[in-house]
GROMACS .gro file of C-alpha atoms in nm:
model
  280
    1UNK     CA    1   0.000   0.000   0.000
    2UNK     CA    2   0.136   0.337  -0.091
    3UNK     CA    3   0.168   0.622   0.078
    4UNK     CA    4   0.313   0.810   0.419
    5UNK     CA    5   0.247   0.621   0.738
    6UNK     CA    6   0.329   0.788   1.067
    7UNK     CA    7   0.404   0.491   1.252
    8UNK     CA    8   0.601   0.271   0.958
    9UNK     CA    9   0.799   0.605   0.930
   10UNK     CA   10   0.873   0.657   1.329
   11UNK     CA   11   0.994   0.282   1.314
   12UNK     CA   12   1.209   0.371   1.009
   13UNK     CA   13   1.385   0.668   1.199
   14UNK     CA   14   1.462   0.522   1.459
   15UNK     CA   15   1.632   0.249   1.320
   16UNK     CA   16   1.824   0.519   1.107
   17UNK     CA   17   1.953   0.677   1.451
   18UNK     CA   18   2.016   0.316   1.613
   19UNK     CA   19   2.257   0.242   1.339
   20UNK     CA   20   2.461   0.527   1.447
   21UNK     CA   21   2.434   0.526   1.806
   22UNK     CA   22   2.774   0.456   1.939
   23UNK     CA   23   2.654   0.291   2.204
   24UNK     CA   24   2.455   0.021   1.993
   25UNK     CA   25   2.741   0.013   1.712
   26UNK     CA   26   3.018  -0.038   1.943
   27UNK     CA   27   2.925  -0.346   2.199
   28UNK     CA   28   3.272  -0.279   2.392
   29UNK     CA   29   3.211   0.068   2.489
   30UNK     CA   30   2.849  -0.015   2.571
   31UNK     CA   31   2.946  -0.288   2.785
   32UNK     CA   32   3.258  -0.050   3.011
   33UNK     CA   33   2.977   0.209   2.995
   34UNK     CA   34   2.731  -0.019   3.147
   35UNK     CA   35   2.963  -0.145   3.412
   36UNK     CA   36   3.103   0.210   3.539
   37UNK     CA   37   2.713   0.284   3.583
   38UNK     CA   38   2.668  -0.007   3.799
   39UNK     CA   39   2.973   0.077   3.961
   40UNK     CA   40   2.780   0.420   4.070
   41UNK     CA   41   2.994   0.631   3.801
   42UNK     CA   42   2.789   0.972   3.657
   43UNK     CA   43   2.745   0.990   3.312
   44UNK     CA   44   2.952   1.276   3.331
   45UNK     CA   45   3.245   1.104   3.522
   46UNK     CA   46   3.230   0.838   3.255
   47UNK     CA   47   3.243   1.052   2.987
   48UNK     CA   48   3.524   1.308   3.162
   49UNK     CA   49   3.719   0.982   3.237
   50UNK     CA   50   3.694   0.812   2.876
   51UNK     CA   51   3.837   1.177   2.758
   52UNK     CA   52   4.102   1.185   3.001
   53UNK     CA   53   4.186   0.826   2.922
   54UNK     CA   54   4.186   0.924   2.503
   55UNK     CA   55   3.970   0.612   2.431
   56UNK     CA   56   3.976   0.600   2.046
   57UNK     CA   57   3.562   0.555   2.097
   58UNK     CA   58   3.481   0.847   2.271
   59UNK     CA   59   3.082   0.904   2.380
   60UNK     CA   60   2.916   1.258   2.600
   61UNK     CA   61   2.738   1.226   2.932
   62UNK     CA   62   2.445   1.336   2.669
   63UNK     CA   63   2.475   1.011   2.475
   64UNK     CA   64   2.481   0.800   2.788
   65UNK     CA   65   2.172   0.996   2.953
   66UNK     CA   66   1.996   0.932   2.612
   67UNK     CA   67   2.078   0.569   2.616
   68UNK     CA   68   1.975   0.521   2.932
   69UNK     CA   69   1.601   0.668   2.854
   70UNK     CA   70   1.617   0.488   2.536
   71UNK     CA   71   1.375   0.149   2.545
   72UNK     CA   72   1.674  -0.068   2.538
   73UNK     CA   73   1.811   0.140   2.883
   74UNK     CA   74   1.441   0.132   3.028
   75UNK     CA   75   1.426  -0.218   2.978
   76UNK     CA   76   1.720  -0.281   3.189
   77UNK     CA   77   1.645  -0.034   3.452
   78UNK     CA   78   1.951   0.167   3.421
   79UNK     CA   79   1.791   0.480   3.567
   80UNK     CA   80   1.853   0.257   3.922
   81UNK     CA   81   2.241   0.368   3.850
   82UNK     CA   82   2.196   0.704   3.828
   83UNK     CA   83   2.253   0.954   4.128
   84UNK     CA   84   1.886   1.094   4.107
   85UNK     CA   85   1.741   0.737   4.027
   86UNK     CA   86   1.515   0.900   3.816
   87UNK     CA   87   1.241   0.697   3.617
   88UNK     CA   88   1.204   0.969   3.319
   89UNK     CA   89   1.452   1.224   3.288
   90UNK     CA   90   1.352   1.561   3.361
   91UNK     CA   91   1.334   1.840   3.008
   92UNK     CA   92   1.675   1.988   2.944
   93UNK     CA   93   1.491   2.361   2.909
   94UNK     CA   94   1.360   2.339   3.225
   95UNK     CA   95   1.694   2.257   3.445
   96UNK     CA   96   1.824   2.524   3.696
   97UNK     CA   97   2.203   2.640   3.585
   98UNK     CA   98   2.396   2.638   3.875
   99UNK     CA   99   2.692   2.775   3.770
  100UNK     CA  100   2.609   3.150   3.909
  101UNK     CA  101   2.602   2.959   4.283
  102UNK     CA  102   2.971   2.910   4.243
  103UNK     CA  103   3.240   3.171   4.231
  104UNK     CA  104   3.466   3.210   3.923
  105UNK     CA  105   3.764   3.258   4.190
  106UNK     CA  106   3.700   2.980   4.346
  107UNK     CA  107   3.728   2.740   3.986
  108UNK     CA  108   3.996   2.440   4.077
  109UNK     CA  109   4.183   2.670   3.768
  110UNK     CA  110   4.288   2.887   4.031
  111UNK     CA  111   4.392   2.611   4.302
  112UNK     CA  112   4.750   2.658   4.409
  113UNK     CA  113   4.972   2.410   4.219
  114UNK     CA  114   5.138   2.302   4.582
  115UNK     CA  115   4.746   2.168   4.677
  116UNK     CA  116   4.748   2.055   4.287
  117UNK     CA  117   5.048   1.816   4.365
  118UNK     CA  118   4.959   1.707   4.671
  119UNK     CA  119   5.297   1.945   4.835
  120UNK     CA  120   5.067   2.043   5.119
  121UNK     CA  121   4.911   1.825   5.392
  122UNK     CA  122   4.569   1.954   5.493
  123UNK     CA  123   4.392   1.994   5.158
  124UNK     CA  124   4.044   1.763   5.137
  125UNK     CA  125   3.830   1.635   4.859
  126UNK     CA  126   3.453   1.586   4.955
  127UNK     CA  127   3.162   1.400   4.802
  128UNK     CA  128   2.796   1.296   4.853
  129UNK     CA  129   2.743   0.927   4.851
  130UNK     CA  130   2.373   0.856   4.732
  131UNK     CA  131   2.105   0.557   4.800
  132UNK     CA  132   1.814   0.419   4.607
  133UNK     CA  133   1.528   0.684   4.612
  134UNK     CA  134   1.324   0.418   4.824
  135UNK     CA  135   1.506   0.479   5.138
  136UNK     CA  136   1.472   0.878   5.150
  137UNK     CA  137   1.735   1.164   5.108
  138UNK     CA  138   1.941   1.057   5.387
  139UNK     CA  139   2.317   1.041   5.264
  140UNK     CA  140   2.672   1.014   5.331
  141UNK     CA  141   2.961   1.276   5.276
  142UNK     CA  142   3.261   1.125   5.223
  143UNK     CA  143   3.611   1.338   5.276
  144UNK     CA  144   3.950   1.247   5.132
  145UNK     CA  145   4.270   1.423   5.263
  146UNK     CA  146   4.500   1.441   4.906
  147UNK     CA  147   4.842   1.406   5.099
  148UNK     CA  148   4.741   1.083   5.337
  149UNK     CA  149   4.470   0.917   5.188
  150UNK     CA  150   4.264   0.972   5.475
  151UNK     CA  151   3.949   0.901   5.478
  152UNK     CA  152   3.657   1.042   5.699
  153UNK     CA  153   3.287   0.924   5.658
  154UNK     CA  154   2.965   1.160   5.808
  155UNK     CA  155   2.580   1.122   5.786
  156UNK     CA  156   2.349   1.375   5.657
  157UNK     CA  157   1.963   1.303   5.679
  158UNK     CA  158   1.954   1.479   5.323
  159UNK     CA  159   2.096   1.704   5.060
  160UNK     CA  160   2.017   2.062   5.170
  161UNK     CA  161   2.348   2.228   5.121
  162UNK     CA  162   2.371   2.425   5.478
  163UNK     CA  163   2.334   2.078   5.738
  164UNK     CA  164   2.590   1.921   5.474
  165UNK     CA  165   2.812   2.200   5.534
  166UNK     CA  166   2.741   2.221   5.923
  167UNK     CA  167   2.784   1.858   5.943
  168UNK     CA  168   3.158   1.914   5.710
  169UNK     CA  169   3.237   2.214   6.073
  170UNK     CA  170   3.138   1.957   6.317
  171UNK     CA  171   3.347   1.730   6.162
  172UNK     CA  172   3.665   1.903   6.062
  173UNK     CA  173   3.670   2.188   6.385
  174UNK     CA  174   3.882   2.010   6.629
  175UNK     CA  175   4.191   1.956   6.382
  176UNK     CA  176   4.417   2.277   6.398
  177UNK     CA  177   4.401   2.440   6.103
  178UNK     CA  178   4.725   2.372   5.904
  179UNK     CA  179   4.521   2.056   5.882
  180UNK     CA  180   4.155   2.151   5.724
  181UNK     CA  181   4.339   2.435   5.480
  182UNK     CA  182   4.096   2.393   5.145
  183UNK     CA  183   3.792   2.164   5.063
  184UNK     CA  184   3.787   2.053   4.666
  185UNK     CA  185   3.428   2.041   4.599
  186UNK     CA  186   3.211   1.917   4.246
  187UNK     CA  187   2.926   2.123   4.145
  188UNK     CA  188   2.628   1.999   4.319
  189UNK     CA  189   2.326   2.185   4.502
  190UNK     CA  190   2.465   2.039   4.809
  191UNK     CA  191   2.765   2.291   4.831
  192UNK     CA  192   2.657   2.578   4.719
  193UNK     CA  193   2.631   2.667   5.092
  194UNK     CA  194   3.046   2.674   5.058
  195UNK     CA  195   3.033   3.055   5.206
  196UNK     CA  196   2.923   2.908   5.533
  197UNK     CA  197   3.122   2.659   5.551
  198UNK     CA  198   3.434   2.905   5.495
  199UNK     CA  199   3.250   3.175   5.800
  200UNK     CA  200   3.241   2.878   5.959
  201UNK     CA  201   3.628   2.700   5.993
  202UNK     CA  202   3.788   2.922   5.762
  203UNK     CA  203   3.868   2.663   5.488
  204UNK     CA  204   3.919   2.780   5.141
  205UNK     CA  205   3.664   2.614   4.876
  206UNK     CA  206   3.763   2.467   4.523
  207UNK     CA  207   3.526   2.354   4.247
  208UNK     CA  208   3.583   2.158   3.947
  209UNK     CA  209   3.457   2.246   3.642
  210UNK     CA  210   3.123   2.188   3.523
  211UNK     CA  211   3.012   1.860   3.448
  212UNK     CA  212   3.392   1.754   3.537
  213UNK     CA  213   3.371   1.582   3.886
  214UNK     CA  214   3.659   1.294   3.793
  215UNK     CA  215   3.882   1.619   3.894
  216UNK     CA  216   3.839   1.520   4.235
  217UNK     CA  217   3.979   1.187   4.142
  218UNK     CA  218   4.048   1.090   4.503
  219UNK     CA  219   3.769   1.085   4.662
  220UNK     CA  220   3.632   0.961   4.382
  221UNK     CA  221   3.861   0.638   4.422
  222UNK     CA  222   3.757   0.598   4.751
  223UNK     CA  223   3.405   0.624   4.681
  224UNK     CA  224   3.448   0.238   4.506
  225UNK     CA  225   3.622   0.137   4.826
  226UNK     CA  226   3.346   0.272   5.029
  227UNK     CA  227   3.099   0.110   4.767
  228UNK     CA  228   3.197  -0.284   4.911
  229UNK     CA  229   3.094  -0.143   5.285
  230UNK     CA  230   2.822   0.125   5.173
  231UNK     CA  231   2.614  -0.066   4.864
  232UNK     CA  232   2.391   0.191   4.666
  233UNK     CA  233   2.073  -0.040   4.763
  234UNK     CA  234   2.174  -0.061   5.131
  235UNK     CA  235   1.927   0.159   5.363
  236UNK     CA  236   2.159   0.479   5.472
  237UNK     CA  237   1.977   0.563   5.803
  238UNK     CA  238   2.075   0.264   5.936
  239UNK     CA  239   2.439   0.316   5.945
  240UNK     CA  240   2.540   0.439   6.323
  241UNK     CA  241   2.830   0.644   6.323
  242UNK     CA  242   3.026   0.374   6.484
  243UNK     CA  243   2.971   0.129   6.181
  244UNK     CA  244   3.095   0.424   5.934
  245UNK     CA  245   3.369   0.504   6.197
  246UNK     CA  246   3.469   0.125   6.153
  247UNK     CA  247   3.470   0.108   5.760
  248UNK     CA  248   3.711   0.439   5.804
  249UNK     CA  249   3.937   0.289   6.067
  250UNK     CA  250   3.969  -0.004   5.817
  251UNK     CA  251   4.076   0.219   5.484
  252UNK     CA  252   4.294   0.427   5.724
  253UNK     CA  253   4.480   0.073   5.811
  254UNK     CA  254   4.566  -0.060   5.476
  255UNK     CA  255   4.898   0.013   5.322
  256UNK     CA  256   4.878   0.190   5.008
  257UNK     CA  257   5.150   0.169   4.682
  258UNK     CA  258   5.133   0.541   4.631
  259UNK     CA  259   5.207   0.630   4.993
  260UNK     CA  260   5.531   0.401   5.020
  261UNK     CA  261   5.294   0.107   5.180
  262UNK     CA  262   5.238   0.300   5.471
  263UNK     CA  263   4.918   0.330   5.571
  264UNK     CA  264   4.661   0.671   5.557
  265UNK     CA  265   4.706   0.670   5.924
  266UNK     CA  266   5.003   0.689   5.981
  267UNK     CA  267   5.081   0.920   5.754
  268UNK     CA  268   4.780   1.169   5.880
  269UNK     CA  269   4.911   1.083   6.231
  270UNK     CA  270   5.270   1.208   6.089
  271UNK     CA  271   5.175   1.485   5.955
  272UNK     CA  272   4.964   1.610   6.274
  273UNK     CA  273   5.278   1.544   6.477
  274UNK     CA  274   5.453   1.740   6.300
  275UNK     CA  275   5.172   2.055   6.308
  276UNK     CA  276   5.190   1.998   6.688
  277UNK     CA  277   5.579   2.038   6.733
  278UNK     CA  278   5.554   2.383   6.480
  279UNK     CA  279   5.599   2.268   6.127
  280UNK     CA  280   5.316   2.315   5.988
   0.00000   0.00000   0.00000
């Protein structure tokens, strides 16, 4: 039968676009795609890390976001991976631009290169470490000092910016301050409270660039050694400080390859030694 049918037509076009989806075409990158979502990766970390990594098959946070709406992504719930945990993704035109909640001067461009390579103990990197959407907003912040490793673990019973922050002061006030210098920060609505948090302990603020959060690559890291204690469908109020005081005392004891196999402890403990007797 001749003629222009709507639906033969819609069927048509998007078998035109499948063809050239990377993430149909190429089974390889769907497949490390697929497992650095499961792994709790962002699209936007995947996509900032396959760039940094110069993958010859190169796909945007955009074309991972659209694969994961697409039927094939629906059908194998791959919005469960996703920080939000979103069942439809919300309309580009109608997101909030956060940029303007962030000062220029405070862009990770303008980070002192001793903080950069890690010359200078006292310099953190902080995350949010999200839960299915069926148990509630409550979260975890996880902080990273760059020198040590160390790791420190807190509870926040959800994502408003200013309790995160408070709970970041109650956390980091009774180190002297040679020790809680700078917090390295990604863009989320959680920090944009960052000016109270710097009335509050004095510690300088850093953000990485939009959309780039692998730039805080170490707490990042030690997000996926969190992940084995802390799994994304686990129920977050029921941690007790103690049990996240435990996983930390546990990180903080294993020898590490880039610190000269001595452990995050010891090396925090060092450096707070050495603050104490006036080298800081």
């Amino acid at each position: 039968m001749n003629g222009y049918h709507a639906v033969n037509a819609q069927a048509m076009y998007e078998g035109r676009r499948a063809i050239h989806r990377k993430l149909v075409r190429h089974a390889e990158v769907r497949d490390a795609v697929l497992d650095r979502l499961k792994a709790g990766w962002s699209p936007e970390q995947i996509a900032g890390r396959m760039k940094l990594e110069d993958h010859p098959v190169r796909v945007s946070h955009e074309t991972i976001y659209r694969f994961v709406y697409s039927k094939t992504g629906r059908a194998l719930g791959l919005f469960r991976h996703l920080p939000e945990h979103r069942r439809r993704r919300r309309p580009r035109v109608g997101r909030k631009p956060h940029a303007a909640r962030f000062s220029a001067e405070n862009g990770i461009s303008r980070r002192p290169g001793t903080v950069h390579k890690r010359m200078e103990f006292g310099h953190w990197e902080c995350d949010l470490m999200m839960f299915r959407k069926e148990h509630g907003h409550a979260n975890v912040t996880s902080l990273v000092e760059r020198v040590s490793r160390f790791t420190v673990t807190l509870k926040n019973r959800d994502r408003r910016s200013k309790p995160v922050m408070d709970a970041l002061i109650d956390g980091l006030a009774p180190l002297p301050q040679p020790a809680r210098r700078s917090i390295t920060f990604d863009r989320g609505t959680e920090f944009t409270a960052w000016a109270h948090l710097k009335a509050g302990i004095g510690v300088a603020t850093w953000f990485c660039d939009p959309q780039a959060p692998w730039q805080k690559g170490t707490v990042e890291n030690t997000n996926r050694r969190l992940r084995r204690y802390l799994p994304r469908q686990a129920d977050p109020s029921a941690f007790t400080n103690r049990y996240l005081r435990s996983i930390c005392d546990r990180l903080n004891a294993q020898p590490r390859k880039c610190l000269g196999f001595r452990t995050p402890a010891e090396v925090f403990r060092e450096k707070l030694m050495e603050i104490a007797r006036g080298g800081g």
